[in-house]
CSV table of N, CA, C and O in Angstrom, one decimal:
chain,number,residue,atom,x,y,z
A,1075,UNK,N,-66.6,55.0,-69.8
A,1075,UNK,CA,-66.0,55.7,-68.6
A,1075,UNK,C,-67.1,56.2,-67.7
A,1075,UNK,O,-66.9,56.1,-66.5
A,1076,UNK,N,-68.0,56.6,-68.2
A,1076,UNK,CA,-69.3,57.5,-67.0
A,1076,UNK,C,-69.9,56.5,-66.6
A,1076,UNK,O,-70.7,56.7,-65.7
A,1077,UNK,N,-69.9,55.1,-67.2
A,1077,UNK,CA,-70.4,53.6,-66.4
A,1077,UNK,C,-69.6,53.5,-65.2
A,1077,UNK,O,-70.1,53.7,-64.0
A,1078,UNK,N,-68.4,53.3,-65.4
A,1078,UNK,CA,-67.6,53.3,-64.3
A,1078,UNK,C,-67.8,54.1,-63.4
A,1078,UNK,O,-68.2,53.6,-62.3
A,1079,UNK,N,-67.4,55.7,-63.6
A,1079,UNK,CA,-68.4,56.1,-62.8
A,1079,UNK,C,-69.1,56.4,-61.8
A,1079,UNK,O,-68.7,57.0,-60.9
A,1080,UNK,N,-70.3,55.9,-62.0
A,1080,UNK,CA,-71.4,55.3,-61.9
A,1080,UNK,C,-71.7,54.0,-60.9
A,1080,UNK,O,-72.7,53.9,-60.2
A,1081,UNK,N,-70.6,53.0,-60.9
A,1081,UNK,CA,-70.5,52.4,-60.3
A,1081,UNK,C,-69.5,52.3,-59.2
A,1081,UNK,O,-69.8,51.6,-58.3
A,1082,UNK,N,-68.3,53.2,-59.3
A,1082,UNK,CA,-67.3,53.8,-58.1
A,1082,UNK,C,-68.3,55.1,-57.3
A,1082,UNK,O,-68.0,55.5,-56.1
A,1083,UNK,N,-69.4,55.6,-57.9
A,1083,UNK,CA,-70.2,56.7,-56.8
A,1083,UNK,C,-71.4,54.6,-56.1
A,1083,UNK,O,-71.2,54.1,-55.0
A,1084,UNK,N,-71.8,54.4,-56.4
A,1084,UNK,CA,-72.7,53.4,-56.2
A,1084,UNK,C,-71.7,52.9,-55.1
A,1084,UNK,O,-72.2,53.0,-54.0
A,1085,UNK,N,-70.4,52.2,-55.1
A,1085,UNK,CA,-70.1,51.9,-54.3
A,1085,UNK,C,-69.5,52.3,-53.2
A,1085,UNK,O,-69.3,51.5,-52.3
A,1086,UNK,N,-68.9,54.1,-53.4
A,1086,UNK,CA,-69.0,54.8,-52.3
A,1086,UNK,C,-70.2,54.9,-51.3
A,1086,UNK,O,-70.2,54.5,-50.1
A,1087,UNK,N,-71.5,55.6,-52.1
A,1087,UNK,CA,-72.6,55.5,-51.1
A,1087,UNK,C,-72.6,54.2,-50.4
A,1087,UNK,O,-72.2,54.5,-49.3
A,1088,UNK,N,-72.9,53.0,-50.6
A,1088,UNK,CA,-72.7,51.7,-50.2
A,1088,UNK,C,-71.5,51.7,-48.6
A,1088,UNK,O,-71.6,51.6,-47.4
A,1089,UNK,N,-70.7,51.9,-49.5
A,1089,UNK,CA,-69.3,52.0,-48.3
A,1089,UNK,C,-69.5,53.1,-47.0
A,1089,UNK,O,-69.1,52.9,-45.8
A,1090,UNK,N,-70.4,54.4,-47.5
A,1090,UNK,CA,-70.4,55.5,-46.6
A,1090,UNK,C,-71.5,55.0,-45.3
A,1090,UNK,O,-71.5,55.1,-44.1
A,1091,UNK,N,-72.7,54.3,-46.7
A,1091,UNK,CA,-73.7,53.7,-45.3
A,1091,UNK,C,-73.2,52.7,-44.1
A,1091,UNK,O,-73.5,52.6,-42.9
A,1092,UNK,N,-72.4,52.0,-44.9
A,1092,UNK,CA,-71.6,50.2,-44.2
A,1092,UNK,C,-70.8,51.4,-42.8
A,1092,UNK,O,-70.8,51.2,-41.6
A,1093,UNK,N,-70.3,52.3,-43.4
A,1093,UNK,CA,-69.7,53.3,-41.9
A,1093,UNK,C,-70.2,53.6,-41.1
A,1093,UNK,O,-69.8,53.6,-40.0
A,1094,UNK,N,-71.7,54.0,-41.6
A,1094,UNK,CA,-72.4,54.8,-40.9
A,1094,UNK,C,-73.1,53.8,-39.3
A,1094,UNK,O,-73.1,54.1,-38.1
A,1095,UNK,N,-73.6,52.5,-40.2
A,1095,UNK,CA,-74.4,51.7,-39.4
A,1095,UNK,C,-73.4,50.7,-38.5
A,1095,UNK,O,-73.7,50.1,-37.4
A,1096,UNK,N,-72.2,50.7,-39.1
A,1096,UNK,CA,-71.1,50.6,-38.1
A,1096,UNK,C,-70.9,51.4,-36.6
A,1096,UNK,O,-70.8,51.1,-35.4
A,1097,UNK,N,-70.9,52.3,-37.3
A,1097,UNK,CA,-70.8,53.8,-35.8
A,1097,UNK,C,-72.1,53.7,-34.7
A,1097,UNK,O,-72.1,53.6,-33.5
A,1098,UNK,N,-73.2,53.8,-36.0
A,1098,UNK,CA,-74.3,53.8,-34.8
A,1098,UNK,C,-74.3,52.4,-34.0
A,1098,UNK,O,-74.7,52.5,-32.8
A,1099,UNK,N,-74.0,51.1,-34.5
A,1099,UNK,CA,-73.4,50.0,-33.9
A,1099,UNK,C,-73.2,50.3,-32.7
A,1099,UNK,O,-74.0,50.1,-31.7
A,1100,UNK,N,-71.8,50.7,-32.5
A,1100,UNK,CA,-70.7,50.9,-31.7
A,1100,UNK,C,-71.3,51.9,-30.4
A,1100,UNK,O,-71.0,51.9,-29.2
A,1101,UNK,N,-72.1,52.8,-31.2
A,1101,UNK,CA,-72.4,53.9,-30.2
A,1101,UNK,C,-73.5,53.0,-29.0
A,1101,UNK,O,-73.2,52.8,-27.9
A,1102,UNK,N,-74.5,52.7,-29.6
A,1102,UNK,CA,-75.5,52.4,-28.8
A,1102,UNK,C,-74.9,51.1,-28.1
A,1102,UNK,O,-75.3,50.9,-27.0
A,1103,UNK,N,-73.9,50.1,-28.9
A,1103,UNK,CA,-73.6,48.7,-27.4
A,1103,UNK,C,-72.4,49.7,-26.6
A,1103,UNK,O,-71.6,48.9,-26.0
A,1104,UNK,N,-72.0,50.9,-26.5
A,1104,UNK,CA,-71.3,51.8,-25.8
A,1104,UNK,C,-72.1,52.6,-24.4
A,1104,UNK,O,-71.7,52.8,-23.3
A,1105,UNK,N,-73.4,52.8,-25.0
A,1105,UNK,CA,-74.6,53.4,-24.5
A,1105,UNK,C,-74.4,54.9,-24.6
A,1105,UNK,O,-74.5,55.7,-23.7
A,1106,UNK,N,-74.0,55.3,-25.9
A,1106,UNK,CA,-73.7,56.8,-26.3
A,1106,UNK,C,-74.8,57.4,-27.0
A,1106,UNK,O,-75.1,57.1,-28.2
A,1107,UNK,N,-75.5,58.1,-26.4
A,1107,UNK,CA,-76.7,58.8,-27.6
A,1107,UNK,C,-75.8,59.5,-28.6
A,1107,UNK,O,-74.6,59.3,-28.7
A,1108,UNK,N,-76.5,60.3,-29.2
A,1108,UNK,CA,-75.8,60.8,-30.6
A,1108,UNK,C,-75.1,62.0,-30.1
A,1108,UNK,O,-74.0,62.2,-30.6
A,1109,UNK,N,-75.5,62.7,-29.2
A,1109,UNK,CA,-75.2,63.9,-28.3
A,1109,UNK,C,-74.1,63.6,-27.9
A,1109,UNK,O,-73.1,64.1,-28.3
A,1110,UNK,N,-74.1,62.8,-27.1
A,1110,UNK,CA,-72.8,62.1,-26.1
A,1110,UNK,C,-71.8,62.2,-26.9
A,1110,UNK,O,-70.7,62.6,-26.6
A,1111,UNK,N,-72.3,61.5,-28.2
A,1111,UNK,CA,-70.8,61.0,-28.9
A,1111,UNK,C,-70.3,61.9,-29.6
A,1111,UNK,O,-69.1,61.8,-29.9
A,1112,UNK,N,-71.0,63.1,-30.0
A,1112,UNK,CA,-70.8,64.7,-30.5
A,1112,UNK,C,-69.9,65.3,-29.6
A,1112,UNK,O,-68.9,66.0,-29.9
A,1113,UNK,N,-70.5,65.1,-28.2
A,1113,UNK,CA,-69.7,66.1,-27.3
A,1113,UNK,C,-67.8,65.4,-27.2
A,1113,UNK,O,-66.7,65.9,-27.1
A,1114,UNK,N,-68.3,64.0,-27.2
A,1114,UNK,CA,-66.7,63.4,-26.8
A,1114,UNK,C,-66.1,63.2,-28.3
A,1114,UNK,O,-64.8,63.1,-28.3
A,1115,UNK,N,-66.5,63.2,-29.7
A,1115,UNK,CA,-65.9,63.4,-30.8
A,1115,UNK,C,-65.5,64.9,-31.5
A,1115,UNK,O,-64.8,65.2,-32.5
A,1116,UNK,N,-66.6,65.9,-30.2
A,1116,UNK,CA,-66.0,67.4,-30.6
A,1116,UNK,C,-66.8,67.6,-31.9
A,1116,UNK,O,-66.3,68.5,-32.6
A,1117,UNK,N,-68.2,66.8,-32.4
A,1117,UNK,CA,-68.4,67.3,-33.4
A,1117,UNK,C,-70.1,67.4,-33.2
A,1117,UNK,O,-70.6,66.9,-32.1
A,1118,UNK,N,-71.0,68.0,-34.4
A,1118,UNK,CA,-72.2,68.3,-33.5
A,1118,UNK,C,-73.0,67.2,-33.9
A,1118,UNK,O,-73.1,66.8,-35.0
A,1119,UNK,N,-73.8,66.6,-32.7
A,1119,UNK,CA,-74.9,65.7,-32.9
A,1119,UNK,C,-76.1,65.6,-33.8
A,1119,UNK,O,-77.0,64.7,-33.7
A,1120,UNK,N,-76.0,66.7,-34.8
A,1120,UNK,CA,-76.6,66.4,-36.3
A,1120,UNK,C,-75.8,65.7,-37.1
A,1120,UNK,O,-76.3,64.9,-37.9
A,1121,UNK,N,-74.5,66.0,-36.9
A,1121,UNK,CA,-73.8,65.5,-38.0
A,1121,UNK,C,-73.6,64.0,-37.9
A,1121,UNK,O,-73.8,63.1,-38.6
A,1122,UNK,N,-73.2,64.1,-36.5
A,1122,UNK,CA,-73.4,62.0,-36.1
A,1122,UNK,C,-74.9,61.8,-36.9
A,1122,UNK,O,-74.8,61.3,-38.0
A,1123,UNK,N,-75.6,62.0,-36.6
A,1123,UNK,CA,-77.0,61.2,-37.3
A,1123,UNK,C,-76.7,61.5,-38.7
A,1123,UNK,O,-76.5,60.4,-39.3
A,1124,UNK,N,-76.4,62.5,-39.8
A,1124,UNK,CA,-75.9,62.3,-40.5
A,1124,UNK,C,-75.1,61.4,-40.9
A,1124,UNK,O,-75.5,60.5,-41.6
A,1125,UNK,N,-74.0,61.4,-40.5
A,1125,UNK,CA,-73.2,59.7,-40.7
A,1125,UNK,C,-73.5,58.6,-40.6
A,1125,UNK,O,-73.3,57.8,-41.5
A,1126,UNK,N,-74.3,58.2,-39.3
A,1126,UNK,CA,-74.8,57.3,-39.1
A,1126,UNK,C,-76.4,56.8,-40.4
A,1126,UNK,O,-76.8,55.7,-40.7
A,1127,UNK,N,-76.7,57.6,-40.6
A,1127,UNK,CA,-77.5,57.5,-41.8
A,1127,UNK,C,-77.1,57.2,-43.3
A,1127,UNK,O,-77.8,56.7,-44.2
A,1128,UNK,N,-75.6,57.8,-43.2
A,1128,UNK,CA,-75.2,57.4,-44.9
A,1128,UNK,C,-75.1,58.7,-45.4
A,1128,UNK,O,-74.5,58.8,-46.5
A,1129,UNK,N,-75.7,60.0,-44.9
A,1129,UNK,CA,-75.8,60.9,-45.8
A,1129,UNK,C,-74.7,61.8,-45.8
A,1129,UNK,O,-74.8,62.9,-46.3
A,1130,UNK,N,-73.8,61.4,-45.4
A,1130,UNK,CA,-72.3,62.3,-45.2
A,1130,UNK,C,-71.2,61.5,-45.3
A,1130,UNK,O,-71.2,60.6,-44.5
A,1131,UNK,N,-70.3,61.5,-46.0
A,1131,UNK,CA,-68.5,60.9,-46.2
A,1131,UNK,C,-68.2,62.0,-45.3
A,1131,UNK,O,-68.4,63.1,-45.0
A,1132,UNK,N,-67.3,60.7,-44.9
A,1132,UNK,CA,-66.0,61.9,-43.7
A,1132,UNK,C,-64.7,61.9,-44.0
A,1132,UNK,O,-64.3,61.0,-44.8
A,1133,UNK,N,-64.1,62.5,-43.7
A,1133,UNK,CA,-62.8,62.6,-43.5
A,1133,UNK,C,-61.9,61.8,-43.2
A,1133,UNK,O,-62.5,61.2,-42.3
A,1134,UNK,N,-61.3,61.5,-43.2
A,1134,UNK,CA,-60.2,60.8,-42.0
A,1134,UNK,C,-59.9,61.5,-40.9
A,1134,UNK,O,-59.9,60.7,-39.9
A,1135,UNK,N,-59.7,62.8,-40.7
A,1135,UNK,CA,-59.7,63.5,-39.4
A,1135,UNK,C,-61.3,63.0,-38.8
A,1135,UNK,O,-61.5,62.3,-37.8
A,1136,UNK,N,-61.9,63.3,-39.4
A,1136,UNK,CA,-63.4,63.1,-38.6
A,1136,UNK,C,-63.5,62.0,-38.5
A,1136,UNK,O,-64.5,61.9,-37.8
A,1137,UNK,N,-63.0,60.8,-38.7
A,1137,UNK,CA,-63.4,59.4,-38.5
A,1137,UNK,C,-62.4,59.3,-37.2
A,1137,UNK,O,-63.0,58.9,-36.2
A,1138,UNK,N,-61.3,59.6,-37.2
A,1138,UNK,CA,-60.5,59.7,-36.1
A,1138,UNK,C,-61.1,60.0,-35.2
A,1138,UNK,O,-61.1,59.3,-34.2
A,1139,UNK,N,-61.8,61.2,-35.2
A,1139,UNK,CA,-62.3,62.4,-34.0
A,1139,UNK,C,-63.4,61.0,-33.6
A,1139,UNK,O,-63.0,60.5,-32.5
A,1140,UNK,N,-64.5,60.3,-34.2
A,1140,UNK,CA,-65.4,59.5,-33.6
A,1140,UNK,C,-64.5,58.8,-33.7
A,1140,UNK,O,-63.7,59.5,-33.2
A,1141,UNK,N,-63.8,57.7,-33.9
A,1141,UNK,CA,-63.2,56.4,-33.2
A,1141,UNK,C,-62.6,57.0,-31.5
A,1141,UNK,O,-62.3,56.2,-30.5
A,1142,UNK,N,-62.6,58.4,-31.4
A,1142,UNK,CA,-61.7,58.9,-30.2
A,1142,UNK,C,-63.0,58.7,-29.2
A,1142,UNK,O,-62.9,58.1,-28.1
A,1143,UNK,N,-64.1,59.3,-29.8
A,1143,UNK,CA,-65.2,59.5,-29.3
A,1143,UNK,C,-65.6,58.1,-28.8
A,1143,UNK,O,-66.2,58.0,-27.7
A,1144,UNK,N,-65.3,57.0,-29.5
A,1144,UNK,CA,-65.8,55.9,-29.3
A,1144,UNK,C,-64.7,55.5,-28.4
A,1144,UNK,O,-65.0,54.3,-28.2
A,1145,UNK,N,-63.8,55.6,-27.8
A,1145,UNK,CA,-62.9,55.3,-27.0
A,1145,UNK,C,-62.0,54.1,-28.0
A,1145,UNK,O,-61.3,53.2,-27.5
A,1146,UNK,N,-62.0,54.2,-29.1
A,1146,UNK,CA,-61.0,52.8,-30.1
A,1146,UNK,C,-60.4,54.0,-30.7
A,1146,UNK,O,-60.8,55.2,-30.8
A,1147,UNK,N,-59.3,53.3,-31.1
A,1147,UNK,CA,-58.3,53.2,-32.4
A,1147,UNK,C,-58.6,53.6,-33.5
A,1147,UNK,O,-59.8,53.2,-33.8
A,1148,UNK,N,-58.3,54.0,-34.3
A,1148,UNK,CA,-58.9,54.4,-36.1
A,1148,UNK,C,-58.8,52.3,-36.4
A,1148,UNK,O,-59.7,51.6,-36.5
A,1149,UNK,N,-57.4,51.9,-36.4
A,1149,UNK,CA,-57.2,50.8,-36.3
A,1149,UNK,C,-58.7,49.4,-35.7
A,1149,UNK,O,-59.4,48.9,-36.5
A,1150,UNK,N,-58.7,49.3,-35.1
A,1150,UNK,CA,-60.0,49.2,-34.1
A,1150,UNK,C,-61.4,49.3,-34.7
A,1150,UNK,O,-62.4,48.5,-34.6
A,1151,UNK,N,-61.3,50.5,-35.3
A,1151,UNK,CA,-62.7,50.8,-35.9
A,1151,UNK,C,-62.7,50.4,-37.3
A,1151,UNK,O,-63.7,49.8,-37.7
A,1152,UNK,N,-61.5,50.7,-38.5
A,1152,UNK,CA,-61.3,49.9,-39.6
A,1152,UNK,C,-61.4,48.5,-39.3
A,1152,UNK,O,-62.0,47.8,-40.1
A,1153,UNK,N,-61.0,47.9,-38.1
A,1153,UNK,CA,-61.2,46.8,-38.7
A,1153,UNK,C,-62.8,46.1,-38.0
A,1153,UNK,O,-63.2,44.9,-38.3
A,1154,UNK,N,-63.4,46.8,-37.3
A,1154,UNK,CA,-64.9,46.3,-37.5
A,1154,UNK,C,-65.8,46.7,-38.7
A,1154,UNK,O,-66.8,46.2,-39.2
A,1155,UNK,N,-65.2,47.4,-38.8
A,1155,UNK,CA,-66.0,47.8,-40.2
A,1155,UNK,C,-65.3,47.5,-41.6
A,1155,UNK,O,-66.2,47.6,-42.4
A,1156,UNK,N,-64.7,47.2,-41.9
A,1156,UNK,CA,-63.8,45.9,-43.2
A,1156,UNK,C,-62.9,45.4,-42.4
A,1156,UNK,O,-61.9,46.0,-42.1
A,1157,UNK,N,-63.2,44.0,-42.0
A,1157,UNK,CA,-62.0,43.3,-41.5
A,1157,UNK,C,-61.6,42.5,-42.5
A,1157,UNK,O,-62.2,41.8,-43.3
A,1158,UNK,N,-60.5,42.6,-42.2
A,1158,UNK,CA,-59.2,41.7,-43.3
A,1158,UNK,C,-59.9,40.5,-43.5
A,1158,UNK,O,-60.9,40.6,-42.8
A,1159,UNK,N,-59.9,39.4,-44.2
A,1159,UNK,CA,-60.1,38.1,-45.1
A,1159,UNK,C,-59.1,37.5,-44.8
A,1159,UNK,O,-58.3,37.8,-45.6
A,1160,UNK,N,-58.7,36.9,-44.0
A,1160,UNK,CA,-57.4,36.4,-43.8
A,1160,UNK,C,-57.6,35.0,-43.1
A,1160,UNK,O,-58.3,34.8,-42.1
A,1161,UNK,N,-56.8,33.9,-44.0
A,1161,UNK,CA,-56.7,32.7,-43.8
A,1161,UNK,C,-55.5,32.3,-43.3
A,1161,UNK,O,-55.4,31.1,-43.5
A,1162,UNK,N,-54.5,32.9,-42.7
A,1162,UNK,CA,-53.3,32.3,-42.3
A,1162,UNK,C,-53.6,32.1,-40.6
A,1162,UNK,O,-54.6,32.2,-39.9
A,1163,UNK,N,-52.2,31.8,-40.5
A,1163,UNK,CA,-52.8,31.6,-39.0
A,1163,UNK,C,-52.9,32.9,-37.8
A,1163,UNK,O,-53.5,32.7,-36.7
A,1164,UNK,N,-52.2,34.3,-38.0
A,1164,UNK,CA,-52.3,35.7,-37.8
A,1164,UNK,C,-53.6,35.8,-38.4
A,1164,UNK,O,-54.4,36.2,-37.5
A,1165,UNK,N,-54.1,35.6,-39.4
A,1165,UNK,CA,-55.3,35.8,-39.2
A,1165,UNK,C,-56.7,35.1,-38.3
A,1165,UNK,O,-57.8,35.7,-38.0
A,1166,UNK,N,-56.5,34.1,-38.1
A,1166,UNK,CA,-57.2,32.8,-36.7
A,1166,UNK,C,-57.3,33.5,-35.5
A,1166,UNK,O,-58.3,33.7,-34.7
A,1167,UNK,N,-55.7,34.2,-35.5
A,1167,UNK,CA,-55.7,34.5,-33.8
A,1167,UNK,C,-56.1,36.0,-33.8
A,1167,UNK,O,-56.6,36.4,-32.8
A,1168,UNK,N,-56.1,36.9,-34.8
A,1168,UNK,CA,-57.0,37.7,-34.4
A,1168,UNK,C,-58.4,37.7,-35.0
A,1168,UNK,O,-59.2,38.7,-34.9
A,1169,UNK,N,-58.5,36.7,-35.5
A,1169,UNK,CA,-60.2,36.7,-35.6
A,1169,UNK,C,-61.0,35.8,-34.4
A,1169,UNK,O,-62.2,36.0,-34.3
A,1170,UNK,N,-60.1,34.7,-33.4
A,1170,UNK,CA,-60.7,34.6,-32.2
A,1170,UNK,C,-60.6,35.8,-31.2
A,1170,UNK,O,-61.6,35.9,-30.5
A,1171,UNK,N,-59.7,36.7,-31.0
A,1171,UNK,CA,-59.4,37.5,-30.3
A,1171,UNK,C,-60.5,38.9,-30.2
A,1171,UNK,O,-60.6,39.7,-29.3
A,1172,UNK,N,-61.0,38.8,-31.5
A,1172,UNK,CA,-61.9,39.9,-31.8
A,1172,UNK,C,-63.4,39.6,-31.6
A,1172,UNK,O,-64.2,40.6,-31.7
A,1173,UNK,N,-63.7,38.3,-31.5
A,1173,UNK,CA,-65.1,37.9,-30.6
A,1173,UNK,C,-64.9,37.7,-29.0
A,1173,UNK,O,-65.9,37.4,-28.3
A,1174,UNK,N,-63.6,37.9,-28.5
A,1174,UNK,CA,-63.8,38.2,-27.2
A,1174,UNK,C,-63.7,39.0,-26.4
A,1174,UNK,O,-62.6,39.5,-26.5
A,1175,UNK,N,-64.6,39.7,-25.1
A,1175,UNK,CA,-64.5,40.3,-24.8
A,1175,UNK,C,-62.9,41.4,-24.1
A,1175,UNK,O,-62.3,40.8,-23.2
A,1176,UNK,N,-62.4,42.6,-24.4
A,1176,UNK,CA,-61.3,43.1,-24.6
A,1176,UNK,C,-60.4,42.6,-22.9
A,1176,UNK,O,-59.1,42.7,-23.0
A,1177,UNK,N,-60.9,42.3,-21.6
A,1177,UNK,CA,-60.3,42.2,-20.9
A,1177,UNK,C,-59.5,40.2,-21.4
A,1177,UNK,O,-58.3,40.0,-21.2
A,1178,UNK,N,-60.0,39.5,-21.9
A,1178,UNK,CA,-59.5,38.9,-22.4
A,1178,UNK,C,-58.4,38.7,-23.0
A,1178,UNK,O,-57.9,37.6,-22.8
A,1179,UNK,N,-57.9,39.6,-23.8
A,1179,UNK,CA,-57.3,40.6,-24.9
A,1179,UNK,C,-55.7,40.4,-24.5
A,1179,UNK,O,-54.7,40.0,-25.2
A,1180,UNK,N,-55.8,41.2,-22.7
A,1180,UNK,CA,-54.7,41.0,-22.3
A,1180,UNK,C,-54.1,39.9,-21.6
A,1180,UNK,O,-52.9,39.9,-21.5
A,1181,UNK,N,-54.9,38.6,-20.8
A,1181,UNK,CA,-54.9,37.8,-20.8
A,1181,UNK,C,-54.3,36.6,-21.6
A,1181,UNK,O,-53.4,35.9,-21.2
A,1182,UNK,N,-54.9,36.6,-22.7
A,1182,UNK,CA,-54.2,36.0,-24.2
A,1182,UNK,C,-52.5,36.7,-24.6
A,1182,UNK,O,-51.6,36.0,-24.9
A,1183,UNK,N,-52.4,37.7,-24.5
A,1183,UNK,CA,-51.1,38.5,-24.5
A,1183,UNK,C,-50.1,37.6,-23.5
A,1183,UNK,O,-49.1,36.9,-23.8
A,1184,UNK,N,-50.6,38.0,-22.5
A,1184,UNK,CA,-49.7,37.3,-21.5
A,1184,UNK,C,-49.3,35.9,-22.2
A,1184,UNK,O,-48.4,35.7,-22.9
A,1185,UNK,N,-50.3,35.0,-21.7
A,1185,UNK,CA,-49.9,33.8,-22.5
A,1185,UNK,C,-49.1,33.4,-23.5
A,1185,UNK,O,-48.2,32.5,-23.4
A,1186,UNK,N,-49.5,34.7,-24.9
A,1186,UNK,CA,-48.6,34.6,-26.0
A,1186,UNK,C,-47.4,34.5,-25.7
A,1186,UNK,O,-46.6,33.6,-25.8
A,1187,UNK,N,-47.3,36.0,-25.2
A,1187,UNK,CA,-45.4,35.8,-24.7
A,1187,UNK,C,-45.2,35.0,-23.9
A,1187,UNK,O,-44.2,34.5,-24.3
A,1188,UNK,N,-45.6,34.4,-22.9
A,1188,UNK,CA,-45.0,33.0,-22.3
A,1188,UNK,C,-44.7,31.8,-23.5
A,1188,UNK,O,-43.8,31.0,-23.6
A,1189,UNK,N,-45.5,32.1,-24.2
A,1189,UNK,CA,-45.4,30.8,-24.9
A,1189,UNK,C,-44.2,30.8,-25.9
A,1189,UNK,O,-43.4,29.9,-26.0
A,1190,UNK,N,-44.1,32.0,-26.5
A,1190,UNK,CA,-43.3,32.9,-27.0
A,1190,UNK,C,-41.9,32.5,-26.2
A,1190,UNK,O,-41.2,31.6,-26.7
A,1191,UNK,N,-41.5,32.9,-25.2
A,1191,UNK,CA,-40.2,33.1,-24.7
A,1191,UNK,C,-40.0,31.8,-23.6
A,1191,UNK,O,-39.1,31.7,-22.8
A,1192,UNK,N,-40.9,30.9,-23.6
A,1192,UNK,CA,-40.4,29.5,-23.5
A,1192,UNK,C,-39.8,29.0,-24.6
A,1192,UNK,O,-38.6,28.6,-24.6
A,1193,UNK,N,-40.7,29.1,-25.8
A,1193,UNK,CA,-39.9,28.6,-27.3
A,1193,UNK,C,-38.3,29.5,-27.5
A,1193,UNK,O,-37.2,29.2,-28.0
A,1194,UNK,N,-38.6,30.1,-27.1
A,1194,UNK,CA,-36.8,31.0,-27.0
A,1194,UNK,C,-35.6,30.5,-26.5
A,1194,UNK,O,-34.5,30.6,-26.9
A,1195,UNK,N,-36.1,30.1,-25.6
A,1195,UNK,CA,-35.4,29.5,-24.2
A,1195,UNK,C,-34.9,27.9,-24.7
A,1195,UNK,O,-33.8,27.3,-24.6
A,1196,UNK,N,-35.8,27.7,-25.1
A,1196,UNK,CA,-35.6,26.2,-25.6
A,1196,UNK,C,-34.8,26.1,-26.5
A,1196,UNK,O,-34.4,24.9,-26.6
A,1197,UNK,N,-34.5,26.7,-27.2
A,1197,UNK,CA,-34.0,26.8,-28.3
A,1197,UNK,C,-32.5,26.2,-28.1
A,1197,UNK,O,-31.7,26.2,-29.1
């Protein structure tokens, strides 16, 4: 049992850093110093570098508060940081949709539903 353990703390740290260097990711192609993102996540810019380093687990409230800060979604930010494995075809269209840029995003929408409620119609 204390193997186990041992290896559920091993792969928390692991997981806490994969967040951390996520965030600072996000921050800098955003162009947020750590300050910035403190003032717009409401929390203090030690603690961002904290995170961003690995040396702090957060919350779910606090991960919220920076996805807020980051202008995304908790949704949004889970999934750059573990994106689903997904081989169907829901998973295709949002795995092209997520290499392109977000004005994109709605563009493709549009289309969908046309495509969408032509097939309806035809029916």
């Amino acid at each position: 049992m204390v193997h186990k353990a041992k290896s559920d703390q091993k792969a928390a740290e692991a997981f806490v850093k994969i967040v951390g260097d996520r965030i600072r990711v996000l921050r800098t192609e955003k162009g947020l110093s750590q300050e910035k993102l403190g003032e717009l996540a409401e929390l203090n810019s030690n603690y961002i570098g904290q995170i961003e380093r690995g040396e702090k687990s957060l919350s779910v409230f606090t991960l919220k508060k920076v996805a807020e800060g980051l202008s995304m979604s908790l949704e949004e930010l889970f999934r750059l940081i573990d994106p689903a494995d997904r081989t169907d075809a829901l998973g295709e269209i949002v795995e092209l949709l997520s290499v392109r840029p977000t004005q994109e995003h709605t563009k493709a929408l549009v289309v969908l539903k046309a495509v969408l409620d032509w097939n309806e119609n035809t029916k």
